[in-house]
Amino acid sequence: MAEKSPGPHGGRRARRAATQAAARAHGHRGRGRPAVKRRAARAVVAGGAPARVPVGRGEVRIIGGQWKRTRLPVAQQPGLRPTPDRVRETLFNWLGQDLTGWRCLDAFAGTGALGLEAASRGASVELVESDPALVARLRAVLQRLQVPPTQQVAVQRGDGIAALRQSAPASLQLIFLDPPFASDLFSPALQAARRAVAPGGFIYLEAPQPWDAAALAPLGFAAQRTLRAGAVHAHLLRPVVPAQDAP
């Protein structure tokens, strides 16, 4: 009996089987995607790293005031850590939504999220930052915001602690201190801020650990409000009037 022809469909199946066998021999699967790459992709997800960059990563938004919802770029560089939205919202609930007439200094401006939140609510703000690339970003943001002529908002490249020391004594109603968490700048910054803050003014301190009364009292401060959000410890401080100066 003559052998039957496999027919058109049988031929295609045979060719497909041969192609798949060849792909397996070269370490490929499916449509030519390397098996090793597929396994690596699964390993990345299994290891906890996000498969995709979340929407909105690389920017934060101003929460309230005249520039509400304005996006601020966040450079992807080590140590740059914008204050979380929840913390900023709580902070300005403590401080109030209208800061017209206040003079503020953001000593470690970074993205400008803290200082620009204050400016959005009417404060005059000096943003001090040492990194030239971040300074350029901040200046570009200010040009986009179109600050009203009745309000002073400026970016200064330099050292935040030096800027506090150069400020007139008791001249600032609000000072933001958010040094790099791995630095030893917290105590020097608080010492410089104590001289520059006005009576009844506020210091916002953001740190990787809580500052209690025993640590703050020698520097002339008392904590009015505190908040923890993840690794961030937020403190709203006020200067303590020495007993001999009290009325």
PDB file of N, CA, C and O in Angstrom, residues 28-72:
ATOM      1  N   HIS A  28      15.665  29.481  23.125  1.00  0.00           N
ATOM      2  CA  HIS A  28      14.549  30.385  22.908  1.00  0.00           C
ATOM      3  C   HIS A  28      13.248  29.643  23.123  1.00  0.00           C
ATOM      4  O   HIS A  28      13.173  28.433  23.012  1.00  0.00           O
ATOM      5  N   ARG A  29      12.181  30.431  23.375  1.00  0.00           N
ATOM      6  CA  ARG A  29      10.849  29.878  23.497  1.00  0.00           C
ATOM      7  C   ARG A  29       9.868  30.741  22.727  1.00  0.00           C
ATOM      8  O   ARG A  29      10.114  31.912  22.487  1.00  0.00           O
ATOM      9  N   GLY A  30       8.696  30.126  22.481  1.00  0.00           N
ATOM     10  CA  GLY A  30       7.576  30.897  21.925  1.00  0.00           C
ATOM     11  C   GLY A  30       7.971  31.565  20.638  1.00  0.00           C
ATOM     12  O   GLY A  30       8.403  30.922  19.694  1.00  0.00           O
ATOM     13  N   ARG A  31       7.858  32.916  20.641  1.00  0.00           N
ATOM     14  CA  ARG A  31       8.084  33.685  19.419  1.00  0.00           C
ATOM     15  C   ARG A  31       9.503  34.208  19.346  1.00  0.00           C
ATOM     16  O   ARG A  31       9.757  35.339  18.948  1.00  0.00           O
ATOM     17  N   GLY A  32      10.425  33.430  19.797  1.00  0.00           N
ATOM     18  CA  GLY A  32      11.809  33.836  19.649  1.00  0.00           C
ATOM     19  C   GLY A  32      12.347  34.589  20.843  1.00  0.00           C
ATOM     20  O   GLY A  32      13.464  35.073  20.800  1.00  0.00           O
ATOM     21  N   ARG A  33      11.585  34.758  21.962  1.00  0.00           N
ATOM     22  CA  ARG A  33      12.088  35.464  23.132  1.00  0.00           C
ATOM     23  C   ARG A  33      13.036  34.551  23.890  1.00  0.00           C
ATOM     24  O   ARG A  33      12.694  33.408  24.184  1.00  0.00           O
ATOM     25  N   PRO A  34      14.241  34.977  24.224  1.00  0.00           N
ATOM     26  CA  PRO A  34      15.179  34.119  24.916  1.00  0.00           C
ATOM     27  C   PRO A  34      14.605  33.655  26.241  1.00  0.00           C
ATOM     28  O   PRO A  34      14.076  34.436  27.016  1.00  0.00           O
ATOM     29  N   ALA A  35      14.764  32.345  26.519  1.00  0.00           N
ATOM     30  CA  ALA A  35      14.251  31.796  27.778  1.00  0.00           C
ATOM     31  C   ALA A  35      14.933  32.430  28.964  1.00  0.00           C
ATOM     32  O   ALA A  35      14.316  32.685  29.990  1.00  0.00           O
ATOM     33  N   VAL A  36      16.234  32.736  28.851  1.00  0.00           N
ATOM     34  CA  VAL A  36      16.948  33.311  29.979  1.00  0.00           C
ATOM     35  C   VAL A  36      16.414  34.686  30.322  1.00  0.00           C
ATOM     36  O   VAL A  36      16.305  35.067  31.482  1.00  0.00           O
ATOM     37  N   LYS A  37      16.013  35.467  29.302  1.00  0.00           N
ATOM     38  CA  LYS A  37      15.459  36.794  29.557  1.00  0.00           C
ATOM     39  C   LYS A  37      14.105  36.687  30.239  1.00  0.00           C
ATOM     40  O   LYS A  37      13.765  37.486  31.100  1.00  0.00           O
ATOM     41  N   ARG A  38      13.302  35.707  29.804  1.00  0.00           N
ATOM     42  CA  ARG A  38      11.996  35.531  30.423  1.00  0.00           C
ATOM     43  C   ARG A  38      12.153  35.166  31.898  1.00  0.00           C
ATOM     44  O   ARG A  38      11.464  35.674  32.764  1.00  0.00           O
ATOM     45  N   ARG A  39      13.092  34.274  32.204  1.00  0.00           N
ATOM     46  CA  ARG A  39      13.318  33.911  33.593  1.00  0.00           C
ATOM     47  C   ARG A  39      13.816  35.104  34.387  1.00  0.00           C
ATOM     48  O   ARG A  39      13.456  35.318  35.534  1.00  0.00           O
ATOM     49  N   ALA A  40      14.676  35.923  33.782  1.00  0.00           N
ATOM     50  CA  ALA A  40      15.187  37.095  34.476  1.00  0.00           C
ATOM     51  C   ALA A  40      14.067  38.062  34.777  1.00  0.00           C
ATOM     52  O   ALA A  40      14.023  38.674  35.844  1.00  0.00           O
ATOM     53  N   ALA A  41      13.141  38.226  33.827  1.00  0.00           N
ATOM     54  CA  ALA A  41      12.020  39.136  34.058  1.00  0.00           C
ATOM     55  C   ALA A  41      11.182  38.679  35.226  1.00  0.00           C
ATOM     56  O   ALA A  41      10.753  39.464  36.063  1.00  0.00           O
ATOM     57  N   ARG A  42      10.936  37.337  35.290  1.00  0.00           N
ATOM     58  CA  ARG A  42      10.153  36.823  36.406  1.00  0.00           C
ATOM     59  C   ARG A  42      10.894  37.024  37.720  1.00  0.00           C
ATOM     60  O   ARG A  42      10.308  37.315  38.743  1.00  0.00           O
ATOM     61  N   ALA A  43      12.237  36.894  37.699  1.00  0.00           N
ATOM     62  CA  ALA A  43      13.012  37.037  38.923  1.00  0.00           C
ATOM     63  C   ALA A  43      12.943  38.459  39.448  1.00  0.00           C
ATOM     64  O   ALA A  43      12.905  38.693  40.652  1.00  0.00           O
ATOM     65  N   VAL A  44      12.926  39.443  38.547  1.00  0.00           N
ATOM     66  CA  VAL A  44      12.844  40.834  38.990  1.00  0.00           C
ATOM     67  C   VAL A  44      11.548  41.078  39.736  1.00  0.00           C
ATOM     68  O   VAL A  44      11.516  41.667  40.810  1.00  0.00           O
ATOM     69  N   VAL A  45      10.435  40.585  39.186  1.00  0.00           N
ATOM     70  CA  VAL A  45       9.151  40.769  39.839  1.00  0.00           C
ATOM     71  C   VAL A  45       9.106  40.018  41.160  1.00  0.00           C
ATOM     72  O   VAL A  45       8.656  40.527  42.178  1.00  0.00           O
ATOM     73  N   ALA A  46       9.625  38.766  41.155  1.00  0.00           N
ATOM     74  CA  ALA A  46       9.603  37.974  42.375  1.00  0.00           C
ATOM     75  C   ALA A  46      10.461  38.587  43.458  1.00  0.00           C
ATOM     76  O   ALA A  46      10.191  38.444  44.639  1.00  0.00           O
ATOM     77  N   GLY A  47      11.527  39.315  43.061  1.00  0.00           N
ATOM     78  CA  GLY A  47      12.407  39.927  44.045  1.00  0.00           C
ATOM     79  C   GLY A  47      11.855  41.173  44.664  1.00  0.00           C
ATOM     80  O   GLY A  47      12.490  41.785  45.520  1.00  0.00           O
ATOM     81  N   GLY A  48      10.701  41.635  44.221  1.00  0.00           N
ATOM     82  CA  GLY A  48      10.061  42.773  44.857  1.00  0.00           C
ATOM     83  C   GLY A  48      10.237  44.078  44.115  1.00  0.00           C
ATOM     84  O   GLY A  48       9.637  45.079  44.476  1.00  0.00           O
ATOM     85  N   ALA A  49      11.090  44.124  43.079  1.00  0.00           N
ATOM     86  CA  ALA A  49      11.257  45.356  42.330  1.00  0.00           C
ATOM     87  C   ALA A  49      10.054  45.563  41.432  1.00  0.00           C
ATOM     88  O   ALA A  49       9.518  44.610  40.861  1.00  0.00           O
ATOM     89  N   PRO A  50       9.578  46.813  41.292  1.00  0.00           N
ATOM     90  CA  PRO A  50       8.391  47.045  40.469  1.00  0.00           C
ATOM     91  C   PRO A  50       8.667  46.740  39.010  1.00  0.00           C
ATOM     92  O   PRO A  50       9.724  47.050  38.490  1.00  0.00           O
ATOM     93  N   ALA A  51       7.698  46.089  38.369  1.00  0.00           N
ATOM     94  CA  ALA A  51       7.849  45.770  36.957  1.00  0.00           C
ATOM     95  C   ALA A  51       7.766  47.026  36.106  1.00  0.00           C
ATOM     96  O   ALA A  51       8.354  47.099  35.052  1.00  0.00           O
ATOM     97  N   ARG A  52       7.040  48.039  36.592  1.00  0.00           N
ATOM     98  CA  ARG A  52       6.905  49.297  35.862  1.00  0.00           C
ATOM     99  C   ARG A  52       7.162  50.458  36.806  1.00  0.00           C
ATOM    100  O   ARG A  52       6.948  50.355  38.005  1.00  0.00           O
ATOM    101  N   VAL A  53       7.620  51.572  36.226  1.00  0.00           N
ATOM    102  CA  VAL A  53       7.771  52.779  37.030  1.00  0.00           C
ATOM    103  C   VAL A  53       6.395  53.331  37.319  1.00  0.00           C
ATOM    104  O   VAL A  53       5.605  53.564  36.399  1.00  0.00           O
ATOM    105  N   PRO A  54       6.018  53.545  38.581  1.00  0.00           N
ATOM    106  CA  PRO A  54       4.678  54.028  38.891  1.00  0.00           C
ATOM    107  C   PRO A  54       4.405  55.381  38.247  1.00  0.00           C
ATOM    108  O   PRO A  54       5.305  56.213  38.097  1.00  0.00           O
ATOM    109  N   VAL A  55       3.167  55.607  37.873  1.00  0.00           N
ATOM    110  CA  VAL A  55       2.772  56.890  37.305  1.00  0.00           C
ATOM    111  C   VAL A  55       2.998  57.983  38.345  1.00  0.00           C
ATOM    112  O   VAL A  55       2.632  57.837  39.508  1.00  0.00           O
ATOM    113  N   GLY A  56       3.609  59.082  37.925  1.00  0.00           N
ATOM    114  CA  GLY A  56       3.834  60.188  38.840  1.00  0.00           C
ATOM    115  C   GLY A  56       5.186  60.157  39.513  1.00  0.00           C
ATOM    116  O   GLY A  56       5.569  61.106  40.159  1.00  0.00           O
ATOM    117  N   ARG A  57       5.926  59.047  39.379  1.00  0.00           N
ATOM    118  CA  ARG A  57       7.257  59.008  39.961  1.00  0.00           C
ATOM    119  C   ARG A  57       8.129  60.021  39.248  1.00  0.00           C
ATOM    120  O   ARG A  57       8.066  60.188  38.045  1.00  0.00           O
ATOM    121  N   GLY A  58       8.983  60.716  40.014  1.00  0.00           N
ATOM    122  CA  GLY A  58       9.814  61.749  39.433  1.00  0.00           C
ATOM    123  C   GLY A  58       9.198  63.125  39.541  1.00  0.00           C
ATOM    124  O   GLY A  58       9.722  64.076  38.980  1.00  0.00           O
ATOM    125  N   GLU A  59       8.091  63.240  40.294  1.00  0.00           N
ATOM    126  CA  GLU A  59       7.486  64.552  40.505  1.00  0.00           C
ATOM    127  C   GLU A  59       6.631  64.531  41.765  1.00  0.00           C
ATOM    128  O   GLU A  59       6.195  63.473  42.226  1.00  0.00           O
ATOM    129  N   VAL A  60       6.460  65.708  42.352  1.00  0.00           N
ATOM    130  CA  VAL A  60       5.497  65.898  43.438  1.00  0.00           C
ATOM    131  C   VAL A  60       4.627  67.085  43.055  1.00  0.00           C
ATOM    132  O   VAL A  60       4.925  67.808  42.109  1.00  0.00           O
ATOM    133  N   ARG A  61       3.540  67.262  43.796  1.00  0.00           N
ATOM    134  CA  ARG A  61       2.632  68.363  43.486  1.00  0.00           C
ATOM    135  C   ARG A  61       2.461  69.269  44.683  1.00  0.00           C
ATOM    136  O   ARG A  61       2.454  68.811  45.831  1.00  0.00           O
ATOM    137  N   ILE A  62       2.332  70.562  44.412  1.00  0.00           N
ATOM    138  CA  ILE A  62       1.980  71.512  45.460  1.00  0.00           C
ATOM    139  C   ILE A  62       0.538  71.231  45.869  1.00  0.00           C
ATOM    140  O   ILE A  62      -0.344  71.071  45.032  1.00  0.00           O
ATOM    141  N   ILE A  63       0.308  71.168  47.173  1.00  0.00           N
ATOM    142  CA  ILE A  63      -0.973  70.693  47.677  1.00  0.00           C
ATOM    143  C   ILE A  63      -2.024  71.793  47.765  1.00  0.00           C
ATOM    144  O   ILE A  63      -3.207  71.561  47.505  1.00  0.00           O
ATOM    145  N   GLY A  64      -1.632  73.014  48.157  1.00  0.00           N
ATOM    146  CA  GLY A  64      -2.632  74.059  48.370  1.00  0.00           C
ATOM    147  C   GLY A  64      -2.144  75.426  47.937  1.00  0.00           C
ATOM    148  O   GLY A  64      -1.004  75.616  47.528  1.00  0.00           O
ATOM    149  N   GLY A  65      -3.038  76.409  48.023  1.00  0.00           N
ATOM    150  CA  GLY A  65      -2.682  77.779  47.695  1.00  0.00           C
ATOM    151  C   GLY A  65      -2.848  78.113  46.229  1.00  0.00           C
ATOM    152  O   GLY A  65      -3.491  77.398  45.455  1.00  0.00           O
ATOM    153  N   GLN A  66      -2.224  79.217  45.820  1.00  0.00           N
ATOM    154  CA  GLN A  66      -2.405  79.747  44.471  1.00  0.00           C
ATOM    155  C   GLN A  66      -1.834  78.822  43.385  1.00  0.00           C
ATOM    156  O   GLN A  66      -2.256  78.893  42.231  1.00  0.00           O
ATOM    157  N   TRP A  67      -0.863  77.969  43.743  1.00  0.00           N
ATOM    158  CA  TRP A  67      -0.265  77.059  42.765  1.00  0.00           C
ATOM    159  C   TRP A  67      -0.668  75.613  43.022  1.00  0.00           C
ATOM    160  O   TRP A  67       0.044  74.685  42.653  1.00  0.00           O
ATOM    161  N   LYS A  68      -1.801  75.412  43.617  1.00  0.00           N
ATOM    162  CA  LYS A  68      -2.279  74.065  43.921  1.00  0.00           C
ATOM    163  C   LYS A  68      -2.278  73.194  42.666  1.00  0.00           C
ATOM    164  O   LYS A  68      -2.665  73.640  41.594  1.00  0.00           O
ATOM    165  N   ARG A  69      -1.811  71.970  42.833  1.00  0.00           N
ATOM    166  CA  ARG A  69      -1.720  70.941  41.791  1.00  0.00           C
ATOM    167  C   ARG A  69      -0.564  71.165  40.820  1.00  0.00           C
ATOM    168  O   ARG A  69      -0.388  70.388  39.871  1.00  0.00           O
ATOM    169  N   THR A  70       0.246  72.216  41.021  1.00  0.00           N
ATOM    170  CA  THR A  70       1.407  72.421  40.161  1.00  0.00           C
ATOM    171  C   THR A  70       2.426  71.317  40.408  1.00  0.00           C
ATOM    172  O   THR A  70       2.747  70.995  41.545  1.00  0.00           O
ATOM    173  N   ARG A  71       2.944  70.753  39.347  1.00  0.00           N
ATOM    174  CA  ARG A  71       3.901  69.655  39.455  1.00  0.00           C
ATOM    175  C   ARG A  71       5.327  70.201  39.590  1.00  0.00           C
ATOM    176  O   ARG A  71       5.721  71.120  38.877  1.00  0.00           O
ATOM    177  N   LEU A  72       6.076  69.569  40.489  1.00  0.00           N
ATOM    178  CA  LEU A  72       7.482  69.912  40.695  1.00  0.00           C
ATOM    179  C   LEU A  72       8.323  68.702  40.326  1.00  0.00           C
ATOM    180  O   LEU A  72       8.085  67.603  40.832  1.00  0.00           O
TER     181      LEU A  72
END
